[in-house]
Coordinates of C-alpha atoms in Angstrom, one line a residue:
M1 CA 145.5 41.1 74.7
T2 CA 143.6 44.2 76.4
I3 CA 140.7 46.1 74.7
Q4 CA 138.9 49.2 75.8
C5 CA 135.7 50.3 74.1
G6 CA 133.2 53.0 74.7
L7 CA 130.3 55.1 73.4
Q8 CA 130.5 58.9 72.2
S9 CA 128.0 61.1 70.6
E10 CA 127.7 62.2 66.9
S11 CA 129.4 65.4 67.4
F12 CA 132.7 63.5 68.9
K13 CA 135.7 64.0 66.9
L14 CA 138.8 61.7 67.6
K15 CA 142.3 63.2 67.6
E16 CA 145.8 61.5 67.1
G17 CA 149.1 62.9 68.1
V18 CA 147.8 64.7 71.1
P19 CA 149.4 64.1 74.5
D20 CA 148.1 60.8 75.6
S21 CA 149.4 57.8 77.5
F22 CA 148.9 54.1 76.1
D23 CA 149.4 53.0 79.6
R24 CA 146.0 53.9 80.1
V25 CA 144.6 51.2 77.9
M26 CA 146.7 48.7 80.3
T27 CA 145.0 50.3 83.3
G28 CA 141.6 50.9 82.0
N29 CA 141.2 54.4 83.2
D30 CA 141.0 56.6 80.0
P31 CA 137.9 58.8 80.5
L32 CA 137.2 58.5 76.8
F33 CA 135.8 55.0 77.4
A34 CA 133.8 55.6 80.5
Q35 CA 130.4 55.7 78.9
K36 CA 129.0 52.3 78.1
T37 CA 125.3 53.4 77.6
I38 CA 124.0 56.3 75.5
R39 CA 120.4 57.5 75.1
L40 CA 119.3 59.0 71.9
T41 CA 116.3 60.9 71.2
T42 CA 114.6 60.6 67.6
G43 CA 111.2 61.2 65.8
R44 CA 109.7 58.8 63.7
R45 CA 111.0 58.5 60.0
D46 CA 114.1 59.7 61.4
W47 CA 117.9 58.9 62.2
A48 CA 119.9 58.6 65.4
A49 CA 123.8 58.3 65.3
F50 CA 126.5 57.6 67.9
Q51 CA 130.3 56.6 67.8
V52 CA 132.2 53.3 69.1
L53 CA 135.5 53.9 70.3
L54 CA 137.9 51.5 70.4
Q55 CA 141.5 50.6 71.5
V56 CA 143.7 47.5 71.4
N57 CA 147.0 47.0 72.8
E58 CA 148.3 45.2 69.6
P59 CA 147.6 45.3 65.8
Y60 CA 144.3 43.9 64.8
T61 CA 141.5 44.1 62.0
L62 CA 138.4 46.0 62.7
S63 CA 135.3 44.6 61.0
V64 CA 131.9 46.3 60.6
G65 CA 130.5 43.6 58.1
R66 CA 130.1 39.9 57.5
R67 CA 132.9 39.1 55.3
P68 CA 135.8 37.1 56.8
A69 CA 138.9 39.3 57.9
F70 CA 142.3 37.6 57.2
S71 CA 145.3 39.7 57.0
P72 CA 148.4 39.9 54.8
Y73 CA 150.3 41.1 58.1
G74 CA 149.9 37.8 59.7
A75 CA 147.3 36.1 62.3
L76 CA 146.0 39.4 63.6
P77 CA 143.0 39.1 65.7
N78 CA 139.7 40.5 64.2
Y79 CA 137.3 42.7 66.4
R80 CA 133.6 42.6 64.9
L81 CA 131.0 45.2 65.8
A82 CA 127.5 44.3 65.4
F83 CA 124.2 46.2 66.5
E84 CA 120.9 44.7 67.5
M85 CA 117.6 46.0 68.7
D86 CA 115.1 43.1 68.6
D87 CA 111.8 45.0 69.4
M88 CA 111.7 47.3 66.7
D89 CA 110.3 46.1 63.3
G90 CA 111.8 48.0 60.3
L91 CA 114.8 49.3 62.0
T92 CA 118.0 49.4 59.8
Y93 CA 121.5 50.1 60.6
S94 CA 124.7 51.0 59.1
M95 CA 128.5 51.2 60.3
N96 CA 131.4 53.1 59.1
P97 CA 134.9 53.1 60.3
I98 CA 136.0 56.9 60.5
G99 CA 139.2 57.5 58.7
M100 CA 141.5 60.2 60.0
V101 CA 143.1 63.1 58.0
E102 CA 145.9 65.3 58.9
D103 CA 145.1 68.9 59.8
D104 CA 147.2 71.9 59.5
D105 CA 148.7 71.6 63.1
G106 CA 150.1 68.1 62.0
I107 CA 147.4 66.4 64.3
H108 CA 145.3 63.5 62.7
K109 CA 141.7 64.0 63.3
A110 CA 138.6 61.8 62.5
D111 CA 136.7 63.0 59.6
I112 CA 136.0 60.3 56.8
L113 CA 133.2 57.7 56.9
L114 CA 134.8 54.8 55.2
N115 CA 132.9 52.3 53.1
D116 CA 135.4 49.5 54.0
E117 CA 133.9 46.6 56.0
V118 CA 137.3 45.8 57.5
I119 CA 140.4 48.1 58.1
H120 CA 143.6 47.4 59.7
V121 CA 144.6 49.1 62.8
M122 CA 148.6 48.6 63.2
D123 CA 149.5 51.6 65.4
R124 CA 147.6 50.5 68.4
L125 CA 145.9 54.0 68.6
K126 CA 142.3 54.8 69.3
R127 CA 139.7 54.1 66.4
S128 CA 135.9 55.5 66.1
V129 CA 133.1 53.9 64.1
W130 CA 130.1 55.7 63.0
C131 CA 127.0 53.8 63.7
E132 CA 123.6 55.3 62.3
L133 CA 120.2 53.8 63.2
R134 CA 117.2 54.5 60.7
I135 CA 114.0 54.6 62.7
P136 CA 110.9 53.5 60.3
E137 CA 107.8 55.9 60.2
E138 CA 105.4 53.2 61.5
V139 CA 107.3 52.7 64.9
S140 CA 105.2 53.4 67.9
P141 CA 106.7 56.1 70.4
G142 CA 108.4 54.8 73.5
L143 CA 111.7 53.7 74.8
Y144 CA 113.7 51.0 72.9
K145 CA 117.1 49.4 74.0
G146 CA 119.6 48.0 71.9
N147 CA 123.2 46.7 72.1
V148 CA 126.5 47.0 70.2
H149 CA 128.3 43.8 70.5
I150 CA 131.9 43.3 70.2
F151 CA 133.2 39.9 69.0
E152 CA 136.9 38.7 68.9
Q153 CA 138.3 36.1 66.6
T154 CA 141.8 34.9 65.3
M155 CA 142.1 33.1 62.1
F156 CA 139.8 29.9 62.5
E157 CA 138.8 30.3 65.9
D158 CA 135.2 30.6 66.8
E159 CA 134.3 34.0 67.7
R160 CA 133.6 35.1 71.2
K161 CA 131.7 38.2 72.6
V162 CA 134.0 40.4 74.6
A163 CA 131.9 43.4 75.3
S164 CA 128.5 44.9 74.9
L165 CA 127.4 48.5 74.8
T166 CA 123.9 49.8 75.5
V167 CA 122.1 52.2 73.3
E168 CA 118.6 53.7 74.5
L169 CA 116.4 55.0 71.8
E170 CA 113.6 57.4 72.8
V171 CA 111.1 57.7 70.0
I172 CA 108.8 60.7 70.0
N173 CA 105.6 60.8 68.4
V174 CA 106.7 63.2 65.5
V175 CA 107.1 62.3 61.8
V176 CA 110.3 64.1 60.7
P177 CA 110.3 65.5 57.4
E178 CA 112.1 64.2 54.4
P179 CA 114.9 66.1 52.8
S180 CA 112.7 66.8 49.6
E181 CA 110.1 68.6 52.1
Y182 CA 112.8 71.0 53.8
S183 CA 112.3 74.8 53.4
F184 CA 116.1 75.5 54.4
Q185 CA 117.8 77.0 51.4
L186 CA 120.9 75.0 51.3
E187 CA 123.4 76.0 48.4
L188 CA 126.5 73.8 48.2
W189 CA 128.4 74.6 45.1
Q190 CA 129.0 71.6 42.6
H191 CA 132.4 71.2 41.0
G192 CA 131.8 68.5 38.2
S193 CA 135.0 68.9 36.6
N194 CA 137.0 67.8 39.7
I195 CA 134.7 64.9 40.2
A196 CA 135.3 63.7 36.8
R197 CA 139.0 64.1 37.3
K198 CA 139.2 62.0 40.6
H199 CA 137.2 59.5 39.2
E200 CA 139.0 59.2 36.0
V201 CA 135.8 59.5 33.7
A202 CA 135.6 61.7 30.5
L203 CA 133.9 65.1 31.3
W204 CA 130.1 65.1 30.7
S205 CA 130.3 61.6 29.6
D206 CA 127.6 58.7 30.5
E207 CA 130.2 57.3 32.8
H208 CA 130.7 60.8 34.5
F209 CA 126.9 61.2 34.9
A210 CA 126.9 57.9 36.6
V211 CA 129.3 59.2 39.0
L212 CA 127.5 62.6 39.4
E213 CA 124.4 60.9 40.3
N214 CA 126.0 59.5 43.4
Y215 CA 127.1 63.0 44.6
V216 CA 123.7 64.6 43.5
A217 CA 122.1 62.1 45.7
S218 CA 124.1 62.9 48.7
L219 CA 123.2 66.6 48.3
G220 CA 119.7 65.6 48.0
Q221 CA 119.8 64.1 51.5
L222 CA 120.8 67.6 53.0
G223 CA 117.8 69.1 51.2
Q224 CA 120.1 71.0 48.7
K225 CA 117.9 73.7 46.8
S226 CA 120.3 75.0 44.0
V227 CA 122.0 73.5 40.8
T228 CA 125.4 74.9 39.9
V229 CA 125.9 75.2 36.1
I230 CA 129.4 76.1 34.9
A231 CA 128.4 78.5 31.7
S232 CA 132.0 79.2 30.5
E233 CA 135.6 78.1 31.0
I234 CA 137.5 78.3 34.3
P235 CA 135.2 81.1 36.1
W236 CA 137.4 80.8 39.2
S237 CA 140.5 80.4 37.1
G238 CA 141.2 77.3 39.2
Q239 CA 141.3 79.3 42.5
G240 CA 144.7 80.4 41.4
C241 CA 146.1 76.7 41.8
F242 CA 149.0 77.5 39.4
R243 CA 150.4 79.5 42.3
I244 CA 150.7 76.7 44.8
T245 CA 153.7 75.2 44.2
N246 CA 154.1 72.8 47.1
Y247 CA 151.2 70.6 46.3
Y248 CA 150.3 71.0 42.5
S249 CA 146.5 70.3 42.1
D250 CA 144.2 71.0 39.3
L251 CA 141.1 73.0 40.4
F252 CA 139.9 74.0 37.1
E253 CA 136.0 73.9 36.2
Y254 CA 134.9 73.5 32.6
S255 CA 131.8 74.5 30.9
M256 CA 128.9 72.2 30.6
I257 CA 127.9 74.0 27.2
G258 CA 129.4 72.8 23.9
V259 CA 129.9 75.7 21.3
E260 CA 130.7 75.1 17.7
K261 CA 131.1 77.8 14.6
S262 CA 130.0 76.4 11.5
K263 CA 131.8 77.1 8.1
S264 CA 129.3 80.0 7.3
G265 CA 130.1 81.6 10.5
I266 CA 127.1 80.7 12.6
F267 CA 127.3 79.8 16.3
T268 CA 125.4 76.5 17.5
Y269 CA 125.3 75.6 21.0
D270 CA 125.1 72.3 22.8
F271 CA 122.7 72.7 25.8
N272 CA 122.4 68.8 26.5
P273 CA 124.9 68.1 29.3
M274 CA 123.6 71.2 31.2
E275 CA 119.9 70.1 30.7
R276 CA 120.8 66.4 31.7
Y277 CA 122.7 67.7 34.8
I278 CA 119.4 69.9 35.8
Q279 CA 117.2 67.0 35.4
L280 CA 119.5 64.7 37.4
C281 CA 119.3 67.1 40.1
A282 CA 115.6 67.4 39.7
K283 CA 115.3 63.7 40.5
Y284 CA 116.8 64.0 43.8
G285 CA 114.6 67.0 44.7
I286 CA 117.0 69.8 43.9
T287 CA 115.0 72.2 42.1
G288 CA 113.9 76.0 42.3
V289 CA 117.4 77.7 41.7
I290 CA 119.9 77.4 38.8
D291 CA 123.2 79.3 39.3
L292 CA 125.0 80.3 36.2
F293 CA 128.6 80.6 36.9
G294 CA 131.1 82.2 34.6
L295 CA 129.1 84.9 33.1
S296 CA 129.9 87.7 35.7
G297 CA 132.7 88.3 38.1
I298 CA 135.7 86.1 36.4
W299 CA 138.5 85.6 38.7
Q300 CA 141.5 86.9 36.6
Y301 CA 145.1 86.4 37.3
Q302 CA 146.9 88.8 35.0
P303 CA 150.5 88.1 35.6
E304 CA 149.8 84.3 34.7
G305 CA 147.7 85.0 31.6
Y306 CA 144.2 84.3 33.3
G307 CA 142.8 87.9 32.1
K308 CA 140.3 89.1 29.7
L309 CA 140.0 87.8 26.2
A310 CA 137.8 90.4 24.8
D311 CA 138.9 94.0 25.1
D312 CA 135.6 95.5 24.4
Y313 CA 133.6 93.4 27.1
P314 CA 133.7 94.4 30.7
D315 CA 134.5 91.1 32.1
G316 CA 136.8 88.4 31.6
I317 CA 134.3 85.6 30.3
R318 CA 136.0 82.8 28.4
V319 CA 133.8 80.9 25.8
R320 CA 135.4 78.2 24.1
Y321 CA 134.1 77.0 20.7
L322 CA 135.3 74.5 17.9
D323 CA 135.8 76.4 14.6
R324 CA 134.5 73.9 11.9
N325 CA 136.4 76.1 9.2
D326 CA 139.8 74.7 10.4
S327 CA 138.7 72.2 13.2
C328 CA 140.5 74.3 15.8
Y329 CA 139.4 75.4 19.3
K330 CA 139.2 78.9 19.8
Y331 CA 137.7 81.6 22.3
M332 CA 135.2 84.4 21.8
R333 CA 137.3 87.6 21.5
S334 CA 134.7 90.1 21.0
A335 CA 131.8 91.3 22.9
A336 CA 129.4 90.9 20.0
E337 CA 130.1 87.3 20.2
I338 CA 129.8 86.9 23.9
K339 CA 126.5 88.8 23.9
E340 CA 125.2 86.4 21.2
Y341 CA 126.0 83.6 23.6
I342 CA 124.4 85.1 26.5
A343 CA 121.2 85.6 24.5
A344 CA 121.2 82.2 23.4
L345 CA 121.3 81.0 27.1
H346 CA 118.6 83.5 27.8
N347 CA 116.4 82.2 24.9
Y348 CA 117.3 78.5 25.9
F349 CA 115.9 79.0 29.6
G350 CA 112.9 80.9 28.3
T351 CA 111.8 78.4 25.9
T352 CA 112.3 75.6 28.7
G353 CA 110.2 77.7 31.2
R354 CA 113.0 78.2 33.6
L355 CA 113.9 81.6 33.1
N356 CA 112.8 82.7 36.5
E357 CA 115.1 80.0 38.3
V358 CA 118.0 81.3 36.7
R359 CA 120.6 83.2 38.9
I360 CA 123.8 85.0 37.3
M361 CA 126.2 84.1 40.0
T362 CA 128.9 86.6 40.9
D363 CA 131.4 85.4 43.4
E364 CA 132.7 88.2 45.5
P365 CA 133.3 90.6 42.5
S366 CA 136.5 92.6 42.9
D367 CA 135.8 95.4 40.3
P368 CA 132.7 97.4 41.1
E369 CA 132.6 99.3 37.7
A370 CA 132.8 96.2 35.7
Y371 CA 130.2 94.4 37.7
R372 CA 128.0 97.3 37.2
A373 CA 128.5 97.3 33.5
V374 CA 127.8 93.6 33.1
R375 CA 124.7 94.1 34.9
E376 CA 123.5 97.1 32.5
L377 CA 124.5 94.7 29.7
F378 CA 122.5 91.9 30.9
A379 CA 119.6 94.4 31.4
V380 CA 119.5 94.8 27.3
V381 CA 120.7 91.5 26.1
A382 CA 119.2 89.1 28.6
P383 CA 116.7 91.2 30.7
G384 CA 114.9 88.0 32.2
F385 CA 118.0 86.9 34.0
Q386 CA 118.5 87.9 37.8
F387 CA 121.7 88.3 39.4
K388 CA 122.8 86.8 42.7
T389 CA 126.1 87.9 44.3
C390 CA 128.2 86.8 47.1
Y391 CA 129.6 89.8 49.0
G392 CA 132.4 89.6 51.3
H393 CA 132.1 93.4 52.2
M394 CA 128.9 95.2 53.1
E395 CA 129.9 98.6 51.5
P396 CA 128.8 97.6 48.1
I397 CA 125.4 96.5 49.2
L398 CA 124.8 99.8 51.2
E399 CA 126.1 101.9 48.2
A400 CA 123.8 100.0 45.8
P401 CA 120.9 98.5 47.4
E402 CA 118.9 98.1 44.2
Q403 CA 121.5 95.4 43.7
A404 CA 121.0 93.6 47.0
R405 CA 117.8 91.7 46.0
N406 CA 119.5 88.2 45.8
S407 CA 122.5 89.0 47.8
V408 CA 124.2 86.6 49.9
V409 CA 126.7 87.9 52.6
S410 CA 129.8 86.7 54.2
A411 CA 129.7 86.1 58.1
G412 CA 132.7 88.5 58.6
C413 CA 130.6 91.5 57.4
L414 CA 127.3 90.2 58.3
F415 CA 127.7 90.3 62.2
K416 CA 129.1 93.6 61.8
H417 CA 126.1 95.0 60.1
L418 CA 123.3 92.6 60.6
D419 CA 120.6 95.2 61.4
D420 CA 121.6 97.1 58.3
F421 CA 121.2 94.0 56.2
K422 CA 117.9 93.2 57.4
E423 CA 116.7 96.6 56.9
L424 CA 117.3 96.1 53.0
K425 CA 114.5 93.1 53.2
V426 CA 116.4 91.2 50.5
D427 CA 114.6 88.0 48.8
N428 CA 115.4 85.1 50.6
P429 CA 118.2 86.3 52.8
M430 CA 121.2 83.9 52.9
W431 CA 124.7 83.9 54.5
Y432 CA 127.9 82.0 53.9
V433 CA 131.3 81.4 55.5
A434 CA 134.7 81.0 53.6
C435 CA 138.1 80.7 54.4
D436 CA 138.3 83.9 56.3
I437 CA 135.8 83.1 58.8
A438 CA 137.2 81.7 62.0
Y439 CA 134.1 80.2 63.5
P440 CA 131.4 79.0 63.0
N441 CA 133.1 77.0 60.2
T442 CA 133.4 73.8 58.9
F443 CA 137.1 73.2 58.7
I444 CA 138.8 69.9 60.1
N445 CA 139.9 72.1 63.0
S446 CA 136.1 73.3 63.6
H447 CA 134.4 71.8 66.5
L448 CA 131.7 69.6 64.7
L449 CA 129.1 71.5 66.5
E450 CA 129.9 74.3 64.2
S451 CA 128.3 72.5 61.3
R452 CA 125.3 71.7 63.5
L453 CA 125.1 75.4 64.6
I454 CA 125.1 77.0 61.3
P455 CA 121.4 76.1 60.5
H456 CA 120.2 77.0 64.2
L457 CA 122.1 80.3 63.6
T458 CA 120.2 80.9 60.2
A459 CA 116.9 80.4 62.0
F460 CA 117.9 82.6 65.0
M461 CA 118.6 85.4 62.4
G462 CA 115.5 85.2 60.6
F463 CA 117.5 84.2 57.4
D464 CA 116.3 81.5 54.9
G465 CA 119.4 79.5 53.9
F466 CA 123.1 79.1 54.0
L467 CA 125.9 79.0 51.1
R468 CA 129.3 77.3 51.0
W469 CA 131.5 77.2 48.0
N470 CA 133.2 74.0 48.6
Y471 CA 131.5 70.6 48.3
T472 CA 134.0 68.9 46.3
V473 CA 137.0 71.2 45.4
W474 CA 139.7 68.7 46.3
P475 CA 143.2 69.1 45.8
D476 CA 144.9 66.2 44.0
N477 CA 145.2 63.5 46.5
P478 CA 142.5 64.6 48.8
R479 CA 142.3 61.1 51.1
E480 CA 146.2 61.3 51.2
R481 CA 146.6 65.0 52.2
I482 CA 143.6 67.4 52.2
R483 CA 145.6 70.2 53.7
Y484 CA 146.0 72.8 50.9
K485 CA 146.9 76.2 50.2
Y486 CA 147.7 77.0 54.1
P487 CA 147.1 79.6 55.9
F488 CA 144.8 80.8 53.2
F489 CA 142.6 77.6 53.3
S490 CA 142.4 75.8 56.5
A491 CA 142.4 72.0 56.0
G492 CA 138.8 71.0 55.0
D493 CA 137.8 74.3 53.7
T494 CA 137.8 72.7 50.2
N495 CA 135.3 69.9 50.6
F496 CA 132.5 68.2 52.8
V497 CA 132.9 64.7 51.0
Y498 CA 135.7 62.8 49.5
P499 CA 136.0 60.8 46.3
G500 CA 135.3 57.0 47.0
N501 CA 136.9 54.2 44.8
D502 CA 133.6 53.0 43.7
G503 CA 132.4 56.3 42.5
R504 CA 130.4 57.3 45.7
P505 CA 131.4 60.4 47.6
L506 CA 132.5 59.5 51.2
L507 CA 130.7 61.2 53.8
T508 CA 132.0 63.1 56.8
L509 CA 131.4 63.8 60.2
R510 CA 131.0 67.5 59.2
Y511 CA 128.6 66.6 56.6
M512 CA 126.6 64.5 59.3
N513 CA 126.4 67.3 61.8
L514 CA 125.4 70.0 59.0
R515 CA 122.7 67.4 58.1
R516 CA 121.7 67.1 61.6
G517 CA 121.5 70.8 62.1
I518 CA 119.3 71.4 59.0
Q519 CA 116.8 68.7 60.2
E520 CA 116.5 70.9 63.3
F521 CA 116.0 74.2 61.2
E522 CA 113.0 72.1 59.8
L523 CA 111.8 71.3 63.3
T524 CA 112.1 75.0 64.1
A525 CA 110.0 76.0 61.0
Q526 CA 107.3 73.6 62.2
V527 CA 107.3 75.0 65.5
K528 CA 107.0 78.5 64.3
D529 CA 104.1 77.4 62.0
R530 CA 102.2 75.3 64.7
C531 CA 102.8 76.8 68.2
N532 CA 101.1 79.9 69.5
D533 CA 104.1 80.9 71.8
A534 CA 106.7 79.8 69.4
E535 CA 108.7 83.2 69.6
E536 CA 109.1 83.2 73.3
R537 CA 109.7 79.4 73.5
L538 CA 112.2 79.3 70.7
A539 CA 114.5 82.3 72.2
E540 CA 114.6 80.3 75.4
L541 CA 115.8 77.1 73.4
W542 CA 118.4 79.3 71.5
S543 CA 119.7 80.8 74.7
K544 CA 120.9 77.2 75.3
I545 CA 123.4 77.2 72.3
I546 CA 123.6 80.8 71.5
K547 CA 125.1 82.8 74.4
A548 CA 124.3 86.5 73.1
E549 CA 120.9 88.0 72.1
K550 CA 122.8 90.1 69.3
L551 CA 125.8 88.9 67.4
Q552 CA 127.4 92.3 66.7
G553 CA 131.1 92.0 67.7
L554 CA 131.1 88.4 67.2
Y555 CA 134.8 88.4 66.3
S556 CA 136.2 90.4 68.8
P557 CA 139.8 89.8 69.6
G558 CA 140.6 86.8 71.7
D559 CA 137.1 85.4 71.3
S560 CA 136.5 81.8 70.0
F561 CA 133.6 79.4 69.2
S562 CA 132.8 78.8 72.8
T563 CA 133.0 82.6 73.8
W564 CA 129.5 83.0 71.7
F565 CA 128.3 79.3 71.4
S566 CA 127.8 76.3 73.2
D567 CA 130.4 73.6 72.5
E568 CA 128.7 71.0 74.5
H569 CA 126.7 68.2 72.7
E570 CA 124.1 67.8 75.4
D571 CA 122.8 71.3 74.9
Y572 CA 122.0 70.7 71.2
E573 CA 120.4 67.4 72.3
A574 CA 118.3 69.3 74.8
V575 CA 117.0 71.7 71.9
R576 CA 116.3 68.9 69.6
K577 CA 114.2 67.1 72.2
A578 CA 112.4 70.1 73.2
L579 CA 111.5 70.9 69.6
L580 CA 110.3 67.3 69.1
E581 CA 108.0 67.5 72.5
M582 CA 106.7 70.9 71.4
L583 CA 105.6 69.5 68.1
V584 CA 103.8 66.6 69.9
N585 CA 102.0 69.0 71.9
A586 CA 101.2 71.6 69.4

């Protein structure tokens, strides 16, 4: 039996199905396994990560825990990974085998951090393991050394150590901020109905909220700043999922607010699920902005019946209620009823003292006249609500700059009009990428450093935050097939995490690299606050990863991510280390 092993960085993405010779495992000359020592730089109260790469020339089980590993496929050898660093008290670590998903090109690529202690590797292909070290705040700065040991065992044999890999950890004397302290305005939209479906729990039930808490906690670890509230039925009309007949998937999102009409004709509203979710988010530091979806810019698909219900209302809002006269569910079909509902929401947030936190979210409005009419209506019915709008084109902003106060702009138009947008001096400038942006993006086919770059690019532009629509918009069997609606959606466009069988989200390499970039945004913010020559020194650092002083022309024909930005992990690590050292000397 022959085993090869080596170390890779946190931005390494293993790919299967690309031209490769299995003979390399026999001869030991595969360059992917060449690195036996890796050096990581961290602060205190920080985390560091790397990957272990393995390949064995026969089927085996791969273990990252303590449980025995017997296999239904017979007497397979087991390879167990363990980490040790004896001279750092309080250090903890975790290991996750990395699952592969099929990209749109048919190639399987590493993405999912699995929670399994043991996995079967039957195909003799390479496998990678995510290893994360958590550095305590009390640790003394300095250089520490640890090892990843690999043990082999078959059936009832005693284990024997077959390899050791070296991890050098340089701890710099900087206490890294906690996610709850972040200033980065991260807005990943949440889709609670899809979470309920995948975990097979009743919508807005106690069981649903128990699962939601795990997802909210994972958002809190990124420093998420906004709460997604769905305030009417199917505001995106299921992303048009009924048109995708080669992979039927339910993508409909349902309201958090229960509505009833009494026998005397009075509407009553149950805001409890919404309030419970807002408070759950606050528990994990997600406060400050409440995005109300479903009250403006409703996506309509007229041919399939997903159009307006109230002819005298300018938008296609769908408010469902239980009529106690006949116990039938119905929909509001008049402007008067809808305005009463909006006023009730306005009153609720006013009573709870959160009115200033609410934003009426409009996702790329397709009808400017209807959007203008909705804003005028809200100015009368619910004057305390502010609007926030995602724009895929710059023209509506330039034509009505008074509407740009809380606008979020797509990268596709932002990099063509960056100077124009900055002149508007919008509140908390933010940007987003979506399905039509080749790079930087967070697809399966994207370089992992694109996720890490996004917060750096935000700081480089002088923006406050970043928005993405896709935290959990899974198709029906995401762990079996994440490819969906290609080529409109690239694989991975719909999600940052996957549903785990235990009610927890399975994180991804893309999540981890975004997490790293957000942390570095915070280090950059501290440098700006504490270093006298920050502007000059940051410009020098950014030049290591951003190849142009101005980003206009970013999507020129024939260009790629590496044309404009570094795709070398070492460059980002150099920036990270420099930021930490600047803070030590500040």
